[in-house]
Coordinates of C-alpha atoms and ligand atoms in Angstrom, one line a residue:
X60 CA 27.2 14.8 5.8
X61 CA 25.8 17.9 7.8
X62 CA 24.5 16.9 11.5
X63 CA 22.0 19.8 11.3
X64 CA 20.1 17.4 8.4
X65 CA 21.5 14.1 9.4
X66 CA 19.1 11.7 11.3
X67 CA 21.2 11.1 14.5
X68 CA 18.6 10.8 17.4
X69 CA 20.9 11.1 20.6
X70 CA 20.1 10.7 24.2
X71 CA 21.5 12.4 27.2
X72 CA 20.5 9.8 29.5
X73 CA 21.2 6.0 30.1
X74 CA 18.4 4.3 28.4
X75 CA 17.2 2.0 31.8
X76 CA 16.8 -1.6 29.6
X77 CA 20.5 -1.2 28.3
X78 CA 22.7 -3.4 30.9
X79 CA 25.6 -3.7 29.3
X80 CA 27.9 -1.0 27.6
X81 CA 27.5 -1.2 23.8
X82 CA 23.9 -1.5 23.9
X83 CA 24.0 1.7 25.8
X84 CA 26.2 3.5 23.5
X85 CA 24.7 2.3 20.6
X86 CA 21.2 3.6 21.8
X87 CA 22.5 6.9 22.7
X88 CA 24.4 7.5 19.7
X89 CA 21.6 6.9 18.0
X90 CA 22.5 4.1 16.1
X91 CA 19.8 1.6 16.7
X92 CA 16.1 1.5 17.7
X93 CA 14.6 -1.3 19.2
X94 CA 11.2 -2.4 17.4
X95 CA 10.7 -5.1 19.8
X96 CA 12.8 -7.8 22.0
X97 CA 15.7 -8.4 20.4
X98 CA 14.6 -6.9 16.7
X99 CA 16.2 -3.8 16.3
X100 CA 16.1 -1.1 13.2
X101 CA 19.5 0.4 12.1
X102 CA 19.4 3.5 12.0
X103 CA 22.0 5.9 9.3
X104 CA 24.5 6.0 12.2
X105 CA 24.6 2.5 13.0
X106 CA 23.9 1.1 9.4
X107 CA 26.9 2.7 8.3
X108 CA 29.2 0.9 11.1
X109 CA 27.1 -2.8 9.6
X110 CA 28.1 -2.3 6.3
X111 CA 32.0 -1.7 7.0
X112 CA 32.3 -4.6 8.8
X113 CA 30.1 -6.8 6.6
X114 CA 32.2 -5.5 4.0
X115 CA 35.4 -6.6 5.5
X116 CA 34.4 -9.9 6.3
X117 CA 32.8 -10.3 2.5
X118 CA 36.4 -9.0 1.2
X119 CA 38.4 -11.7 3.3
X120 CA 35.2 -14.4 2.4
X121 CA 36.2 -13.6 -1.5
X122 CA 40.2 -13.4 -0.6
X123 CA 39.9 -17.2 0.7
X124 CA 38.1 -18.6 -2.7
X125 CA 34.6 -18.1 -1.1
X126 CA 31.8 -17.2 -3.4
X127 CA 28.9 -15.4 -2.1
X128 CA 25.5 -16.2 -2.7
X129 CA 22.0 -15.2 -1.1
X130 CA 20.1 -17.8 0.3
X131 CA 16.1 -17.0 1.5
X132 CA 15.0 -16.6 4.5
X133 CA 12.3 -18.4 5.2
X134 CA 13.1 -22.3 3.8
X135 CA 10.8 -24.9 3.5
X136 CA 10.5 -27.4 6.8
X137 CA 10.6 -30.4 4.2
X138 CA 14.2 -30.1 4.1
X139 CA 14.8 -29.8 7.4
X140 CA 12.3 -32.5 8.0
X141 CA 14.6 -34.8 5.5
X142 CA 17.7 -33.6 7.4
X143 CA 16.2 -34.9 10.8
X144 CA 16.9 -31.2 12.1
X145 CA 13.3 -30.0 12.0
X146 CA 12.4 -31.3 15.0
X147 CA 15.0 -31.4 17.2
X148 CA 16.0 -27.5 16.9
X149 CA 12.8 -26.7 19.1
X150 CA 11.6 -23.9 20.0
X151 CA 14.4 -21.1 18.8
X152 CA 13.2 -21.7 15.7
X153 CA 10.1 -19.8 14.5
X154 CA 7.5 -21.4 12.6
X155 CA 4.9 -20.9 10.2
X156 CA 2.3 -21.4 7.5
X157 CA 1.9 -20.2 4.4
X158 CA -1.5 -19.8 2.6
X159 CA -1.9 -23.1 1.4
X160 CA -0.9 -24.7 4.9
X161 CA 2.9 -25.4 4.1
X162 CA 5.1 -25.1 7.0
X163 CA 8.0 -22.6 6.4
X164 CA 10.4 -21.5 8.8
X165 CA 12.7 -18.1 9.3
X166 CA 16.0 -19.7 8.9
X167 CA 18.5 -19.9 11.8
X168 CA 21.1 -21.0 9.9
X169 CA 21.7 -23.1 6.1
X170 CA 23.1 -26.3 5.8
X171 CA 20.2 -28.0 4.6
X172 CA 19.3 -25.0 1.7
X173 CA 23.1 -25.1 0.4
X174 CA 23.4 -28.5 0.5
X175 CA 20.0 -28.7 -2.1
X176 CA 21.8 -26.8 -3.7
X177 CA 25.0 -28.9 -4.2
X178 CA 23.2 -31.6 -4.9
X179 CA 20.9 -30.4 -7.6
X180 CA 23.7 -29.1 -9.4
X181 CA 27.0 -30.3 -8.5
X182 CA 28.3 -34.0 -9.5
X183 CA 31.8 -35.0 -9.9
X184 CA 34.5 -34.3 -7.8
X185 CA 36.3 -32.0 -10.4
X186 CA 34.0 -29.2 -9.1
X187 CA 36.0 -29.5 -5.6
X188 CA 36.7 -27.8 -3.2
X189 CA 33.5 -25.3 -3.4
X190 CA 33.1 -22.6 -0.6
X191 CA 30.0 -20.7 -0.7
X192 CA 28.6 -17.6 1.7
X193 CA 26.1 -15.4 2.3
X194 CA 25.5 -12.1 5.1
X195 CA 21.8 -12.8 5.5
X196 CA 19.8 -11.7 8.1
X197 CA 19.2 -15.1 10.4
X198 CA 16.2 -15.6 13.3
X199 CA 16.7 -17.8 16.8
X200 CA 13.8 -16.7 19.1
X201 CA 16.1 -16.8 21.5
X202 CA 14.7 -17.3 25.3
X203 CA 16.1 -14.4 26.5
X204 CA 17.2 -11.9 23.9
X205 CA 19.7 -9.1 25.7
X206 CA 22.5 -7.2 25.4
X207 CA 21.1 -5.0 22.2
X208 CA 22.6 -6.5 18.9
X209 CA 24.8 -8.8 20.6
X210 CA 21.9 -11.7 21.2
X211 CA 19.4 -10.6 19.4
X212 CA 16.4 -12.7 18.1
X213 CA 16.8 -11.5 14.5
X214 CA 20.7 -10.8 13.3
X215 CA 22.9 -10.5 10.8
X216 CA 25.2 -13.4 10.1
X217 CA 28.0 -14.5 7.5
X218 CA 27.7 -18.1 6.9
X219 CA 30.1 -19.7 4.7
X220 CA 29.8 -23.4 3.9
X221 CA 32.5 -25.6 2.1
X222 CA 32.4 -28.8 0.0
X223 CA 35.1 -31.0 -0.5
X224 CA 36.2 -34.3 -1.6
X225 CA 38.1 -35.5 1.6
X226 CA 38.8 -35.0 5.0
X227 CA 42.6 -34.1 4.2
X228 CA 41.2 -31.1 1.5
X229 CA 38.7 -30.2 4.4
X230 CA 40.7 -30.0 7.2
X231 CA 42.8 -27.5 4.4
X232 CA 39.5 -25.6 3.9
X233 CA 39.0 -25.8 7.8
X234 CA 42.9 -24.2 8.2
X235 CA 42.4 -21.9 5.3
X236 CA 39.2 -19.9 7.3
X237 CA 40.7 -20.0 10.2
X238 CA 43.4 -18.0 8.8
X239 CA 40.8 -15.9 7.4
X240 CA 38.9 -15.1 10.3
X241 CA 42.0 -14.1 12.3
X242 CA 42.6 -11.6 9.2
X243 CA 39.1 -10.6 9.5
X244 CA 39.1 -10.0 12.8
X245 CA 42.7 -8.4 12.8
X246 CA 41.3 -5.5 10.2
X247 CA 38.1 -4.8 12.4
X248 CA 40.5 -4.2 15.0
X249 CA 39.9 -6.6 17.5
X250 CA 41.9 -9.5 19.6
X251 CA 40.5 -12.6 19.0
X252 CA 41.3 -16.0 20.3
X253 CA 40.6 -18.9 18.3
X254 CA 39.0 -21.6 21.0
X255 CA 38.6 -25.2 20.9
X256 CA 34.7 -25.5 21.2
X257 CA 31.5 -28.0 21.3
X258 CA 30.0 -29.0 17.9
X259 CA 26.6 -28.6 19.5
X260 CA 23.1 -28.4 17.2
X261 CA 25.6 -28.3 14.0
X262 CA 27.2 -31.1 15.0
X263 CA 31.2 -32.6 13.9
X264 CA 34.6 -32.8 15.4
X265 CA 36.5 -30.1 14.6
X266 CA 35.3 -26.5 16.0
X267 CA 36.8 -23.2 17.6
X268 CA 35.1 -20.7 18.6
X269 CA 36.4 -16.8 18.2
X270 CA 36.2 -14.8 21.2
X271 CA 36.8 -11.2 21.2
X272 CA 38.6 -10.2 24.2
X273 CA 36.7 -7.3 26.1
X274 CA 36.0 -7.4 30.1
X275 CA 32.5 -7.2 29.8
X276 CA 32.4 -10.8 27.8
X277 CA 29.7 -13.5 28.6
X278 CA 32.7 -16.3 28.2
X279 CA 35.6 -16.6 30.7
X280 CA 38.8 -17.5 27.8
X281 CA 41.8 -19.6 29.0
X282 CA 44.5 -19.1 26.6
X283 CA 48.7 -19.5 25.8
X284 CA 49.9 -16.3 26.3
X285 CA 51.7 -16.8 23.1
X286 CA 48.3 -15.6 21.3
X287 CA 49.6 -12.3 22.1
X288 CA 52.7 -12.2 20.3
X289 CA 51.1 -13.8 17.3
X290 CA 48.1 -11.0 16.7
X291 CA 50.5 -8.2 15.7
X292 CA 52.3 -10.4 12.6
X293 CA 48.8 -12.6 11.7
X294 CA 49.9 -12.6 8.0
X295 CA 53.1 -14.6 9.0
X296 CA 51.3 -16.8 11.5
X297 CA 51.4 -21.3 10.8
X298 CA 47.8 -21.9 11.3
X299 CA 48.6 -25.0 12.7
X300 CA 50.8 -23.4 15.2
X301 CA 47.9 -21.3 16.4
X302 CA 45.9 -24.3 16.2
X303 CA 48.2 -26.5 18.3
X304 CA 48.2 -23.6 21.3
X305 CA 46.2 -23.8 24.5
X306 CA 42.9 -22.2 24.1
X307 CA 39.3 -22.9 25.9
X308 CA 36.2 -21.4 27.4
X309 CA 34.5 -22.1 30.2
X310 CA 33.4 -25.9 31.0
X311 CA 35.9 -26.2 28.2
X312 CA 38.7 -25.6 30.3
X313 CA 39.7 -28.2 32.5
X314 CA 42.4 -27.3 34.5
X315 CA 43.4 -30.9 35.3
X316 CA 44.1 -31.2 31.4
X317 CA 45.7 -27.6 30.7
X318 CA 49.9 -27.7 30.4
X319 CA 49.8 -24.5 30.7
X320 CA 51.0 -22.7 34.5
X321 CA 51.5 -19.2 36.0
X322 CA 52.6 -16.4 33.6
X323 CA 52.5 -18.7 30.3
X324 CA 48.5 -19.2 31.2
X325 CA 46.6 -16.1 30.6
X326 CA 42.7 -15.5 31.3
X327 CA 40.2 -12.7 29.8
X328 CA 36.9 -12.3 29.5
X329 CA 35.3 -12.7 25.5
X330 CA 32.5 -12.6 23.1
X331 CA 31.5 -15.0 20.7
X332 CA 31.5 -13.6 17.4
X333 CA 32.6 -16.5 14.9
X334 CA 32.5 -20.3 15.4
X335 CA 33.6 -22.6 12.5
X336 CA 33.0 -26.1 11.9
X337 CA 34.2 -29.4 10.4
X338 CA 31.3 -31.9 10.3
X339 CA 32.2 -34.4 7.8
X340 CA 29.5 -36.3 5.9
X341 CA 26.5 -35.4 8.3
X342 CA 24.8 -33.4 5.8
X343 CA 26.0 -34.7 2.5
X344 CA 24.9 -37.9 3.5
X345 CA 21.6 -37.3 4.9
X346 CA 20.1 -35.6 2.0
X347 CA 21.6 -37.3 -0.6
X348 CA 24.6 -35.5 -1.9
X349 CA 27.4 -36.6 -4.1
X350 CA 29.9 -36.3 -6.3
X351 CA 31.5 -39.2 -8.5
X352 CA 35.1 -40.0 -8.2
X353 CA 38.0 -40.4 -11.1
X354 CA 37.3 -44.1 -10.5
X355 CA 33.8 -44.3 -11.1
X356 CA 32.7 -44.7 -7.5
X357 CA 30.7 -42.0 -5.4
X358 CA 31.2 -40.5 -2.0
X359 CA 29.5 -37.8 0.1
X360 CA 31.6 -34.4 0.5
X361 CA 33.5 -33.3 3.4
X362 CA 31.4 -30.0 4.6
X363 CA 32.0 -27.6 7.1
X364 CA 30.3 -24.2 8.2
X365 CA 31.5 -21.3 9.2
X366 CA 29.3 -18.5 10.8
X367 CA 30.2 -14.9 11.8
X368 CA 27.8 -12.9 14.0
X369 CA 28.3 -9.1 11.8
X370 CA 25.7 -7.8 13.6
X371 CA 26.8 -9.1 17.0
X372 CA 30.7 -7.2 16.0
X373 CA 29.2 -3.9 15.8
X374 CA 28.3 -4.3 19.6
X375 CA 31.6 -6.4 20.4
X376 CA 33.5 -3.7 18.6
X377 CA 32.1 -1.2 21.0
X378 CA 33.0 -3.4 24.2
X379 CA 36.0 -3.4 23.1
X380 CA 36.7 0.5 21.9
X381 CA 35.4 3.0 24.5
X382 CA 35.7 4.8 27.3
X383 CA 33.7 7.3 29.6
X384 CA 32.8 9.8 27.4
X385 CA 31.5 7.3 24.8
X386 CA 32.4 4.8 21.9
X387 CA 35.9 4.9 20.0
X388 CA 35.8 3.6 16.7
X389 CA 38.7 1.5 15.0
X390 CA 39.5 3.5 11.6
X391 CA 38.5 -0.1 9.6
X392 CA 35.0 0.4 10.6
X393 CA 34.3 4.0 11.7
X394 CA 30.9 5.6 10.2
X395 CA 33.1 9.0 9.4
X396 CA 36.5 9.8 9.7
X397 CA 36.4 12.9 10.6
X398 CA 33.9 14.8 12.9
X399 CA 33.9 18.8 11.7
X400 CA 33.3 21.1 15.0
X401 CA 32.6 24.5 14.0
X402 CA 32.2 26.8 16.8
X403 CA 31.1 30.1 17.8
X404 CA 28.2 30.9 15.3
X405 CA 29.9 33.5 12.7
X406 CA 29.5 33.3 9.2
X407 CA 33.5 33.3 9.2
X408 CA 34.1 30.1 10.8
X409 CA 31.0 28.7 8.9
X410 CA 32.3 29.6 5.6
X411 CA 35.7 28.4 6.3
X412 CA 34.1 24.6 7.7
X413 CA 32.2 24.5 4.9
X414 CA 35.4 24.9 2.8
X415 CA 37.2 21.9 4.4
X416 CA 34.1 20.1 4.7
X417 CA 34.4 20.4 0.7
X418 CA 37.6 20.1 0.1
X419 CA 38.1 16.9 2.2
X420 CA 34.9 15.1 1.5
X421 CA 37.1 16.1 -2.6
X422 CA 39.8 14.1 -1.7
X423 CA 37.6 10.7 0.1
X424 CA 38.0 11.6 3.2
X425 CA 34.4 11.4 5.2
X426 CA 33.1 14.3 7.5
X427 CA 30.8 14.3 9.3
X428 CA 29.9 18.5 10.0
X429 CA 28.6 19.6 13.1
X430 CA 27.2 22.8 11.6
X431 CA 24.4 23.2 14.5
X432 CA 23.9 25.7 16.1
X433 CA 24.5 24.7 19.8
X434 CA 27.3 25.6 22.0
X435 CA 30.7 23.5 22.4
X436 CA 30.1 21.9 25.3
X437 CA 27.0 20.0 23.1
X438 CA 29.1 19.7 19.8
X439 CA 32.2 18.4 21.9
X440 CA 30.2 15.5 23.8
X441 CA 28.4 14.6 20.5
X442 CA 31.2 13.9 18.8
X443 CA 33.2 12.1 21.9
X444 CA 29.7 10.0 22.3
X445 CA 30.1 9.1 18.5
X446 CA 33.8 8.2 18.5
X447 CA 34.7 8.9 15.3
X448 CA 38.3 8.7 14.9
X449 CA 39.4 12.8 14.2
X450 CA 37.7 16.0 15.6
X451 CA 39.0 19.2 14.0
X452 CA 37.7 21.8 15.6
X453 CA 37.5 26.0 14.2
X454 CA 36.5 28.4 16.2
X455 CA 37.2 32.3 16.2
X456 CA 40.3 32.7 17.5
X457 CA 42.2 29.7 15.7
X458 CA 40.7 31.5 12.4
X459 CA 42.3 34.4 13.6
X460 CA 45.9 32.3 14.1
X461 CA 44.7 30.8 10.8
X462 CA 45.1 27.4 12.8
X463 CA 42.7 24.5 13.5
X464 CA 43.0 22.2 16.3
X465 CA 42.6 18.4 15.4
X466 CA 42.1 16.0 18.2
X467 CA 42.6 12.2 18.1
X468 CA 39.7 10.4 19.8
X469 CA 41.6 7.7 20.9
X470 CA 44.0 9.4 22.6
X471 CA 43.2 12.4 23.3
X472 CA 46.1 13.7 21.4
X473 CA 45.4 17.5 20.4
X474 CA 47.8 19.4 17.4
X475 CA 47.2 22.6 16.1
X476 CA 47.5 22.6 12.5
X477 CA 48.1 25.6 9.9
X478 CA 44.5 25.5 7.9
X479 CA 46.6 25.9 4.5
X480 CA 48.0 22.3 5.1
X481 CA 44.5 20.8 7.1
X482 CA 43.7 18.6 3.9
X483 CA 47.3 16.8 3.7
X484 CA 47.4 16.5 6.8
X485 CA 44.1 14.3 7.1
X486 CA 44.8 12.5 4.4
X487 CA 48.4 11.5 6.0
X488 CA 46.9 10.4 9.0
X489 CA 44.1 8.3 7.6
X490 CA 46.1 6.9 4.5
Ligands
5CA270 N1 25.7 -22.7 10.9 C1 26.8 -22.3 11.8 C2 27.9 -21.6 11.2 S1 27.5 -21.0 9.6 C3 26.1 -21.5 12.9 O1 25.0 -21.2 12.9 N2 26.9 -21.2 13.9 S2 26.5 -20.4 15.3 O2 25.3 -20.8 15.8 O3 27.6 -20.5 16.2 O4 26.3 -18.9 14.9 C4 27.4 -18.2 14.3 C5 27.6 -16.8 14.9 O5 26.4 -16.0 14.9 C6 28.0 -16.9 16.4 O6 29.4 -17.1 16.6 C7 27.6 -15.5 16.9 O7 28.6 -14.6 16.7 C8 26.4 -15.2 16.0 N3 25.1 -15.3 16.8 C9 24.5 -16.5 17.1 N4 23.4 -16.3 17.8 C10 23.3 -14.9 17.8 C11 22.3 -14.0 18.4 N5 21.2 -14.5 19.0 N6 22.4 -12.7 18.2 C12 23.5 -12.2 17.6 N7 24.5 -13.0 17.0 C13 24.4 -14.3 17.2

């Protein structure tokens, strides 16, 4: 992609409503516009960063046996009116009528569309376990929508729900997505800690709730100082081990209950971005679900959900990854790889960027080519405020040297590298 077509609306200065870090970033890199409070539009930037992580979380979601479906947005309130929900969820949810005076809602979450769906279709126990999902686009008119993306009225969530015949095979399910999430969360870069948590609206027994470790968090996280050692080797991790750790938030953590002292007790701020659940029967039984056992008998499934806030990521992602000069994207989830800094204005240099531009976008690698004509100190700060992972940068006199300069955003790191080996040498790095 070329920045002197590519729609990337930045801004020089602090946007005034944006109090907290990645909603500033993400404004002045251009990534998202707000339409109104907390509805945002994605803009090419931005959208690009959604869709890498919604496709990392859809990848794990299909690795653990899920299936994904797409459920609608608005739902009908009868079903939440037979689920006993419809009343009690007040005012986040938003409510209206269609043309003929039915009520319809904008759905906050699914248990009572997926579970119609089980039951209208699913009726012996040989169909167990089932684990469905969708990334949909949820509403919760929250109170006070801030923080950009990160509580937002309308959002993008993975929801995942599971069916299963009892509490021994949920409580499986329940372990199997927690391993899951920590994978998830390993691959968009981020240290999560699994917490124990309320059941709340959704109601159950079993819950944790992932918190992303960053300093600007909303959540103060107690945790076993083991979770450290565990996050670099996730694929070897006992789920129940990690399970069985010390780990709470806020009025969670009751210091009169916690074993844990001194050094082996460690606290952090965090972000919610997941929270699973094991309810039990709640749902199944309410509206009428089941299955009919080997014996002849029938039983209400075992359910749980299992949300993940994508949209809420991006911004987490970014509270996590940057630093003065703007955001610094994790590889997994970056919207290039490479930012192309061509400087100097001569049809030399241009013709030469325009061959690597070519020649790497040839081998997968993606660029995105600051071909504008503006000086470096612009082209430098643009791509800093952007984060992408790699700058190379070509100007006249490392044409002359036939060198370019590649710098790592992360950290800093600059090399000088012979232009004859530029292309292996990116595709080393990033492989
Ligand atoms: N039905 C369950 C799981 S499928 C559920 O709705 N869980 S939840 O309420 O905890 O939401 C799941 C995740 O969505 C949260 O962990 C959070 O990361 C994200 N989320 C919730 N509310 C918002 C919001 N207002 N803006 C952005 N993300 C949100």
């Amino acid at each position: 992609m070329k920045l002197s077509t590519y729609f990337l609306p930045t801004l020089k200065e602090t946007p005034s409503e944006a109090t907290v870090v990645s909603h500033r970033l993400m404004l002045r890199a251009g990534m998202i516009s707000q339409s109104t409070a907390g509805i945002y539009s994605w803009l090419p930037l931005g959208l690009r960063v959604l869709k890498k992580v919604e496709q990392i979380v859809r990848e794990e979601q299909d690795r653990m046996g899920g299936q994904e479906v797409l459920m609608p947005l608005l739902q009908t309130a009868e079903l939440w009116q037979e689920s006993g929900r419809y009343d009690g969820y007040g005012k986040e949810m938003l409510r209206m009528q269609d043309r003929h005076e039915r009520d319809l809602l904008f759905g906050p979450t699914a248990e009572e569309v997926i579970t119609d769906i089980f039951r209208r279709y699913i009726k012996s126990y040989k169909a167990l376990p089932k684990c469905f999902y969708q990334i949909h686009w949820k509403f919760r008119d929250e109170i006070r929508p801030r923080f950009g993306v990160m509580r937002g009225r309308e959002f993008l969530m993975k929801d995942a729900y599971s069916f299963d015949v009892d509490k021994e095979s949920a409580v499986n399910t329940y372990r199997a997505m927690m391993r899951t999430y920590l994978k998830t969360f390993q691959r968009l870069g981020l240290a999560v800690i699994p917490v124990r948590a309320d059941t709340g609206v959704i109601g159950g027994d079993l819950s944790h709730e992932f918190h992303v470790l960053a300093q600007t968090g909303e959540s103060q996280v107690y945790y076993d100082k083991k979770f450290d050692t565990f996050r670099e080797n996730i694929d070897q991790v006992d789920v129940d081990e990690i399970m069985g750790l010390y780990a709470m938030a806020d009025e969670m953590h009751k210091p009169e209950e916690c074993p844990l002292e001194g050094e082996d007790l460690r606290e952090a701020r965090g972000i919610e971005v997941g929270h699973i659940f094991n309810f039990g029967t709640k749902y199944s039984e309410i509206l009428n679900a089941k299955v009919v056992l080997a014996d002849g008998s029938s039983i209400a499934p075992e359910m749980g959900s299992y949300g993940i806030g994508v949209s809420r990521l991006v911004g987490a992602i970014i509270e996590a990854n940057h630093d003065e000069q703007g955001i610094i994207w994790p590889e997994s989830v970056a919207p290039f790889q490479v930012a192309l800094i061509g400087l100097g204005g001569t049809v030399e240099v241009s013709e030469v960027c325009e061959r690597i531009y070519k020649d790497l976008e040839k081998v997968g690698v993606s660029v995105l080519y600051d071909n504008r004509s503006e000086g470096p100190g612009v082209k430098f700060s643009t791509a800093d405020l952007i984060g992408l992972p790699w700058q190379i940068i070509l100007g006249p006199k490392g044409l002359q040297e036939g060198l370019a300069e590649i710098k790592c955003r992360r950290t800093g790191d600059r090399e000088s590298i012979p232009l004859e080996s530029l292309v292996s040498y990116m595709q080393e790095k990033l492989c």
